[in-house]
Tab-separated table of C-alpha atoms and ligand atoms in Angstrom:
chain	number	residue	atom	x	y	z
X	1426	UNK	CA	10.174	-103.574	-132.213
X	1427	UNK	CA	7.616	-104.522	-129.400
X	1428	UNK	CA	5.505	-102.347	-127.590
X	1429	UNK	CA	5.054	-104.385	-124.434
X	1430	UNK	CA	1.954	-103.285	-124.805
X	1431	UNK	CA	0.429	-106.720	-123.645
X	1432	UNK	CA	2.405	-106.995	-120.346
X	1433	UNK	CA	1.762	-103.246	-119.736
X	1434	UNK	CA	-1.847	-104.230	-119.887
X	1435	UNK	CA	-1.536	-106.830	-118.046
X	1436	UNK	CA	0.315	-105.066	-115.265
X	1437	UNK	CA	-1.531	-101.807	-115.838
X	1438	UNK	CA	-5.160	-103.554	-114.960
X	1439	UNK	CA	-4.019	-105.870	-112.178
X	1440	UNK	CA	-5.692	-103.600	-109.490
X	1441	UNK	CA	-8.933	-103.402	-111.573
X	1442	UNK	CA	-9.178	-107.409	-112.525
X	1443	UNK	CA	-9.151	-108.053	-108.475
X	1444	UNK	CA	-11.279	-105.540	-108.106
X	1445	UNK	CA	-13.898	-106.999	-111.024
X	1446	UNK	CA	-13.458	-110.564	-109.448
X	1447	UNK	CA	-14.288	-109.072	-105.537
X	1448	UNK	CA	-17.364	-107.611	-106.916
X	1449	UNK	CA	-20.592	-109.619	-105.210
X	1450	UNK	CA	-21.965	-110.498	-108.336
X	1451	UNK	CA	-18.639	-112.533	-109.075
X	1452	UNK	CA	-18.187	-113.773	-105.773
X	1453	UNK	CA	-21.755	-115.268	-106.102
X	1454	UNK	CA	-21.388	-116.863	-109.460
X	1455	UNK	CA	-18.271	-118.782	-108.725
X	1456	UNK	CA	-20.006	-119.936	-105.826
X	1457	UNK	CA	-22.661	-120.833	-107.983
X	1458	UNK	CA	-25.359	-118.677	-106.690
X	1459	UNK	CA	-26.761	-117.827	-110.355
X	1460	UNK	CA	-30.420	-118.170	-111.893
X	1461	UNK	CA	-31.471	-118.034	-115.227
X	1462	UNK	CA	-33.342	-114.528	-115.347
X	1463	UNK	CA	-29.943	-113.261	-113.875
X	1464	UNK	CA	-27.821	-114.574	-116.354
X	1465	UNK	CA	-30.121	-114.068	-119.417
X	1466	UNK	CA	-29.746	-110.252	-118.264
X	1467	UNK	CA	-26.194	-110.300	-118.344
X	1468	UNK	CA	-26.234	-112.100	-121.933
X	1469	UNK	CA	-28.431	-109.611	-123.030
X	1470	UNK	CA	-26.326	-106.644	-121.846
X	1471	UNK	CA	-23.518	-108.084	-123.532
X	1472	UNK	CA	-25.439	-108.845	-126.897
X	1473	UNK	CA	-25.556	-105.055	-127.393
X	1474	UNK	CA	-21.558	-104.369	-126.152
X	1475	UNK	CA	-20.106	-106.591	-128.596
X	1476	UNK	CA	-22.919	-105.875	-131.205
X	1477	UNK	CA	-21.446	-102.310	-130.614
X	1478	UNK	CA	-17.524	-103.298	-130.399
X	1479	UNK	CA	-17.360	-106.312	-132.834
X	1480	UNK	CA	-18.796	-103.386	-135.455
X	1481	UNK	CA	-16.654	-100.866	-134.620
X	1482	UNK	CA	-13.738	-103.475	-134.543
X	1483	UNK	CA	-15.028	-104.367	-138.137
X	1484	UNK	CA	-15.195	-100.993	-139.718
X	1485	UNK	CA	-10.984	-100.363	-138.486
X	1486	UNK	CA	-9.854	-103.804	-139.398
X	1487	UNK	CA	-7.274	-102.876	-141.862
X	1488	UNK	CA	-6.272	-99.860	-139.527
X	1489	UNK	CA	-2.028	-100.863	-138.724
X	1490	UNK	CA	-3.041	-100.216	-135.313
X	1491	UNK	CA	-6.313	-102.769	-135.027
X	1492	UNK	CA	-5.482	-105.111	-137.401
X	1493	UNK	CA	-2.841	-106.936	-135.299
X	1494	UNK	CA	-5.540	-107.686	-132.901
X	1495	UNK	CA	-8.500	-108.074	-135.335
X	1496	UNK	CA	-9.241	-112.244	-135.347
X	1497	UNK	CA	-12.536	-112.981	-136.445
X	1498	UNK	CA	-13.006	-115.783	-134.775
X	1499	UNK	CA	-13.303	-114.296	-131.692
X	1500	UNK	CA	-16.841	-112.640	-132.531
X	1501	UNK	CA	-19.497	-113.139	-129.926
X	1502	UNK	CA	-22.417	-111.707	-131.358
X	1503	UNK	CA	-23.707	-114.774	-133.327
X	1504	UNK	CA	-22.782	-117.073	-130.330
X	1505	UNK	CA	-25.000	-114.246	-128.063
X	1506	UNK	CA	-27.603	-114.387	-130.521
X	1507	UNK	CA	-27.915	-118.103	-129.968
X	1508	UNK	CA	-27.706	-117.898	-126.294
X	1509	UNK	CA	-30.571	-115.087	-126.174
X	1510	UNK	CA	-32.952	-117.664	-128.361
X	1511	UNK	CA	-32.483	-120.210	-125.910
X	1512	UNK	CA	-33.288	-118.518	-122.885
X	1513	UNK	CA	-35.884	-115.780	-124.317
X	1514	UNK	CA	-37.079	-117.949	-127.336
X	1515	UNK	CA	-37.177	-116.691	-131.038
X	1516	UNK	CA	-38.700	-113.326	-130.170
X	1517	UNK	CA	-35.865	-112.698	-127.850
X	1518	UNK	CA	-35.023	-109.081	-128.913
X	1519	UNK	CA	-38.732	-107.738	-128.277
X	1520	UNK	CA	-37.782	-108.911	-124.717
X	1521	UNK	CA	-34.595	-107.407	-123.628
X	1522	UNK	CA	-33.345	-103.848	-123.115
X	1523	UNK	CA	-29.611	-102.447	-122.381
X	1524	UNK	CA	-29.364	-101.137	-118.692
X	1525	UNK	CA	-27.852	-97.911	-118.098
X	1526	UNK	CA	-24.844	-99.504	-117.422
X	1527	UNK	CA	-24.707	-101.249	-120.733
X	1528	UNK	CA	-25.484	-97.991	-121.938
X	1529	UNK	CA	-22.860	-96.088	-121.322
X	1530	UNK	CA	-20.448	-98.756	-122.048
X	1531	UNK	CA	-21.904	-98.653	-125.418
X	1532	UNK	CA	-22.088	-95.152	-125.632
X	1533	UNK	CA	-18.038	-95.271	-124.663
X	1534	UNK	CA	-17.496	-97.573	-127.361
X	1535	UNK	CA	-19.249	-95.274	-129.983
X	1536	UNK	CA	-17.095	-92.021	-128.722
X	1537	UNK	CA	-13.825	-93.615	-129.142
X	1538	UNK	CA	-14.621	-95.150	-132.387
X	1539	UNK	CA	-15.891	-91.576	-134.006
X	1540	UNK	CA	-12.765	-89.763	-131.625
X	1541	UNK	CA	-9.573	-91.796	-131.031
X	1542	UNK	CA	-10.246	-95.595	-132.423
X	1543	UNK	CA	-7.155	-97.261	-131.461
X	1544	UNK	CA	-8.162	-96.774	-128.032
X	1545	UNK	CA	-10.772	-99.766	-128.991
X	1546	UNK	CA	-7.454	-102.332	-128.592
X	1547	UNK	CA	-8.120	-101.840	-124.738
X	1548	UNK	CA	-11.928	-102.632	-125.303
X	1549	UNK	CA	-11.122	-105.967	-127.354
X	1550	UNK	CA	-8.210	-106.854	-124.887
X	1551	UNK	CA	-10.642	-106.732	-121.899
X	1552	UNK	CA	-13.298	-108.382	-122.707
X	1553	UNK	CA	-11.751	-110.971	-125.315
X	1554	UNK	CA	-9.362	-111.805	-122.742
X	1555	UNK	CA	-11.308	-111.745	-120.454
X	1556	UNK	CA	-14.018	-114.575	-121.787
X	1557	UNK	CA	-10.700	-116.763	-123.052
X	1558	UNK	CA	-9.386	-116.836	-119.521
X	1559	UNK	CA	-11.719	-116.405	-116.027
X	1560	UNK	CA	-14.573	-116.783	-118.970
X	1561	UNK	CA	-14.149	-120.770	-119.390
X	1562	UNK	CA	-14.272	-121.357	-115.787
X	1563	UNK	CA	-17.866	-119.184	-115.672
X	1564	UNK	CA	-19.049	-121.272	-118.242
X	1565	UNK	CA	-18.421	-124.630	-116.262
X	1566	UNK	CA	-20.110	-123.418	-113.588
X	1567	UNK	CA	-23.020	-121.352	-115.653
X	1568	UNK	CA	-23.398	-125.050	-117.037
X	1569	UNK	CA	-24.024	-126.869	-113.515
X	1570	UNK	CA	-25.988	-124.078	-111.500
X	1571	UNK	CA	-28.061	-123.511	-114.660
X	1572	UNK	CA	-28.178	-126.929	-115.262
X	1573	UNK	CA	-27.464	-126.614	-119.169
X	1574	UNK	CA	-26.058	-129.730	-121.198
X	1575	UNK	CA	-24.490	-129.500	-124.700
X	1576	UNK	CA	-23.145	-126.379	-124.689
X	1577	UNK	CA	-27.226	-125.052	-124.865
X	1578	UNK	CA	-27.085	-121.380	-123.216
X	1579	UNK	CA	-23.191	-120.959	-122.892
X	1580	UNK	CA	-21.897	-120.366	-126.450
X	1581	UNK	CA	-20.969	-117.525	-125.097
X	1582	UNK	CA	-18.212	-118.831	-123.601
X	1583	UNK	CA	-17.651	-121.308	-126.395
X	1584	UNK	CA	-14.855	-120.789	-128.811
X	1585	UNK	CA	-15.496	-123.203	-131.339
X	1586	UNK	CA	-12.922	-121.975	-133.838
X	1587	UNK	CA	-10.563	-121.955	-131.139
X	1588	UNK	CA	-8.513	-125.636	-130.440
X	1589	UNK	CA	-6.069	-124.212	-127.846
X	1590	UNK	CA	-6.973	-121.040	-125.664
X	1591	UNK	CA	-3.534	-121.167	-123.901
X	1592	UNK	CA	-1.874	-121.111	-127.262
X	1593	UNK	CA	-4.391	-118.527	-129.010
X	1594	UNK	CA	-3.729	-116.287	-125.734
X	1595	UNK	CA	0.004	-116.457	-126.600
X	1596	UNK	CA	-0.821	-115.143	-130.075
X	1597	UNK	CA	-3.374	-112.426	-129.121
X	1598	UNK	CA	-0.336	-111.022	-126.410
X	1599	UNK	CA	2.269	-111.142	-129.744
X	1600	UNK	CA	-0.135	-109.325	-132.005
X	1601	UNK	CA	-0.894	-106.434	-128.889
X	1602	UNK	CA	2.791	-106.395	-128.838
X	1603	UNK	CA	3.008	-105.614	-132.710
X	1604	UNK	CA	0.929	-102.787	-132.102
X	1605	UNK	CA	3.450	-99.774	-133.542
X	1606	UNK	CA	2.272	-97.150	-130.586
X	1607	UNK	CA	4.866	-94.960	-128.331
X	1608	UNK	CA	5.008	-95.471	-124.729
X	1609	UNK	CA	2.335	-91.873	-124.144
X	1610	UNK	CA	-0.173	-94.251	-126.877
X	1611	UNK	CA	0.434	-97.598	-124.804
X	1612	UNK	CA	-0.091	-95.814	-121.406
X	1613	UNK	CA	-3.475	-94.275	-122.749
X	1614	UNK	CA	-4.526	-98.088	-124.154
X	1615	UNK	CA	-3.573	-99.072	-120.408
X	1616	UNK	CA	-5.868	-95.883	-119.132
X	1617	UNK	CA	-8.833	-97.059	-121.266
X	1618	UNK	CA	-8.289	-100.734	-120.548
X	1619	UNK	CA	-9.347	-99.515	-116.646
X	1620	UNK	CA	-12.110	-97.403	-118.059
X	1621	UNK	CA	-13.536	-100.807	-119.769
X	1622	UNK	CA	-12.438	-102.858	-116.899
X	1623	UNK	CA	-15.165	-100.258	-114.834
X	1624	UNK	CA	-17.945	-100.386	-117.031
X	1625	UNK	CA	-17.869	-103.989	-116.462
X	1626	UNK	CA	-17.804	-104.120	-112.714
X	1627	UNK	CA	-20.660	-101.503	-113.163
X	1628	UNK	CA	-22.468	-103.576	-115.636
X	1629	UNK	CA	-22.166	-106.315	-112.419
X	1630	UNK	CA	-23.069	-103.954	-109.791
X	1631	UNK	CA	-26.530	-103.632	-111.643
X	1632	UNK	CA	-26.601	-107.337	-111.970
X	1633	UNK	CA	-26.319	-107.423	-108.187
X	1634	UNK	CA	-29.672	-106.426	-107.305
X	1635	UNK	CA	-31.294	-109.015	-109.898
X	1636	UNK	CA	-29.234	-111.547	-107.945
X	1637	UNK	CA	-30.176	-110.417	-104.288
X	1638	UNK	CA	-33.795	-110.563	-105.425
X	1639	UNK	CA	-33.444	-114.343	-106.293
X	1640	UNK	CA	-30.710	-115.853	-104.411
X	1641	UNK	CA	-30.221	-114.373	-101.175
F	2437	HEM	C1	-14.753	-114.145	-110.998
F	2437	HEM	C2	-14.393	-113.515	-112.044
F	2437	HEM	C3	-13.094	-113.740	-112.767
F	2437	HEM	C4	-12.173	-114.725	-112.657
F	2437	HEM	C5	-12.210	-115.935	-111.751
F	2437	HEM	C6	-11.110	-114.433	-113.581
F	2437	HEM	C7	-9.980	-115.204	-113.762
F	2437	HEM	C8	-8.938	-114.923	-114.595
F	2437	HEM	C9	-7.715	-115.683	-114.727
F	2437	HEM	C10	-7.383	-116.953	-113.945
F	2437	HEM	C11	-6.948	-115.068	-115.628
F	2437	HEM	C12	-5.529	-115.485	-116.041
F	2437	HEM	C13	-5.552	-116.399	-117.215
F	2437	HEM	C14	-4.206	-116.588	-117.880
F	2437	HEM	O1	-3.243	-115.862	-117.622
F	2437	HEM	O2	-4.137	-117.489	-118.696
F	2437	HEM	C15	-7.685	-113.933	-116.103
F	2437	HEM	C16	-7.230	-113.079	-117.038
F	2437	HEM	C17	-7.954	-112.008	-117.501
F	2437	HEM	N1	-9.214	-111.608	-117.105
F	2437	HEM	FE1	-10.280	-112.405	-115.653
F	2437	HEM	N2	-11.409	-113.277	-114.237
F	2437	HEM	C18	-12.618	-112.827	-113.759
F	2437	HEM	C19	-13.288	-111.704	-114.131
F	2437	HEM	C20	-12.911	-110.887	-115.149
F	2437	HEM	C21	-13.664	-109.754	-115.629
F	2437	HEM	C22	-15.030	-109.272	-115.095
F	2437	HEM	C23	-12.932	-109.219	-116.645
F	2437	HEM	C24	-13.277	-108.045	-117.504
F	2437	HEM	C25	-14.383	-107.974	-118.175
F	2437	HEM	C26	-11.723	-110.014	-116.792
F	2437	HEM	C27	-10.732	-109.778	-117.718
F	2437	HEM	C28	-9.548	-110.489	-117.801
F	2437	HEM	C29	-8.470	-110.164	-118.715
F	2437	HEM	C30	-8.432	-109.001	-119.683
F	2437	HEM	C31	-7.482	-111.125	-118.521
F	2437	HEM	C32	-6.142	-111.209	-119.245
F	2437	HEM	C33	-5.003	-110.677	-118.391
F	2437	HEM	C34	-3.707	-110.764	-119.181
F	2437	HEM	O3	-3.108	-111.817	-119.177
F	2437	HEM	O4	-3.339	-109.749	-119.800
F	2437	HEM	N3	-11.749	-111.007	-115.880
F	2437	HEM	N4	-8.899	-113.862	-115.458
């Protein structure tokens, strides 16, 4: 039987997506008005998220409840790894730090893995989603403000294992939908989805000031 729990999602962070694309930072970048140091700080931040969540992720794999929604092939770490070299150069991690933002959102991550892990679903959904969908149209523009070629500086946003987004979308909704949880589970996977959806537009906010600095 389904849970809905991908269209509950969906529906559930609505409010919180708008609000995450009216942040200044985003309004900015889709306009284009993004610099390198700017961007290599938001890499970074995310380097240590997904670090954080694709290892957490890893550990509950076989778990009934994350295994539905555990694909591999999703994993951004190397991809960040990459990204970090080219902008920072080989000694890359001797030259980046996680913001307090990033911070906490780690520190989230860590609670609910020790305390209630299949609250993680709503970590993966939002940010996996997330890069599959508004992601690819970042990376376009990343590319031309940046002025990047060959994918150099954007595998981030790259999913090379991936041949059709739409259609891998379509499966990643039908495997949150296999989740067995009971409406009180789904509603709290919806709850924490809003929590992650926050630590990103406060992982922007911080962002902002980098990007008032430069671009003005
Ligand atoms: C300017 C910034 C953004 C733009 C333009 C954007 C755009 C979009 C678009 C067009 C979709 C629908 C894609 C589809 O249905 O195939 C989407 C979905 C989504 N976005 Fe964004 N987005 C942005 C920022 C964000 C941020 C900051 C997050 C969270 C980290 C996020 C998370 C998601 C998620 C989870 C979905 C999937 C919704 C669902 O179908 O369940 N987005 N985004």
């Amino acid at each position: 039987m389904s849970s809905n729990l991908a269209a509950k999602l969906q529906i559930g962070t609505q409010e919180a997506h708008t609000n995450a694309e009216h942040t200044d930072f985003m309004r900015r970048f889709l306009k284009g008005a993004v610099d390198k140091n700017t961007f290599g700080k938001l890499l970074g931040n995310l380097y240590y998220i997904y670090n954080q969540l694709e290892a957490e992720l890893r550990c509950y794999q076989n778990h009934p409840w994350i295994s539905p929604i555990y694909f591999p092939k999703l994993n951004r770490t190397a991809s960040l790894e990459q990204d970090l070299t080219f902008f920072y150069g080989e000694n890359w991690r001797d030259k980046i730090t996680p913001t307090a933002a990033a911070q906490a959102y780690i520190s989230r991550i860590r609670e609910l893995s020790a305390i209630e892990p299949v609250l993680l679903i709503a970590h993966a959904y939002t940010r996996y989603m997330g890069d599959l969908s508004g992601g690819q149209m970042l990376k376009t523009i990343s590319e031309s403000a940046l002025g990047l070629e060959n994918d150099r500086g954007v595998s981030f946003y790259e999913f090379k294992e991936i041949k059709d987004l739409s259609d891998f979308k379509a499966k990643y909704r039908a495997g949150l939908d296999s989740v067995e949880v009971d409406e009180d589970l789904a509603d709290k996977i919806v709850e924490e989805a809003n929590i992650a959806f926050n630590l990103n537009i406060q992982l922007l906010r911080e962002l902002e000031k980098s990007l008032v600095a430069v671009v003005n």
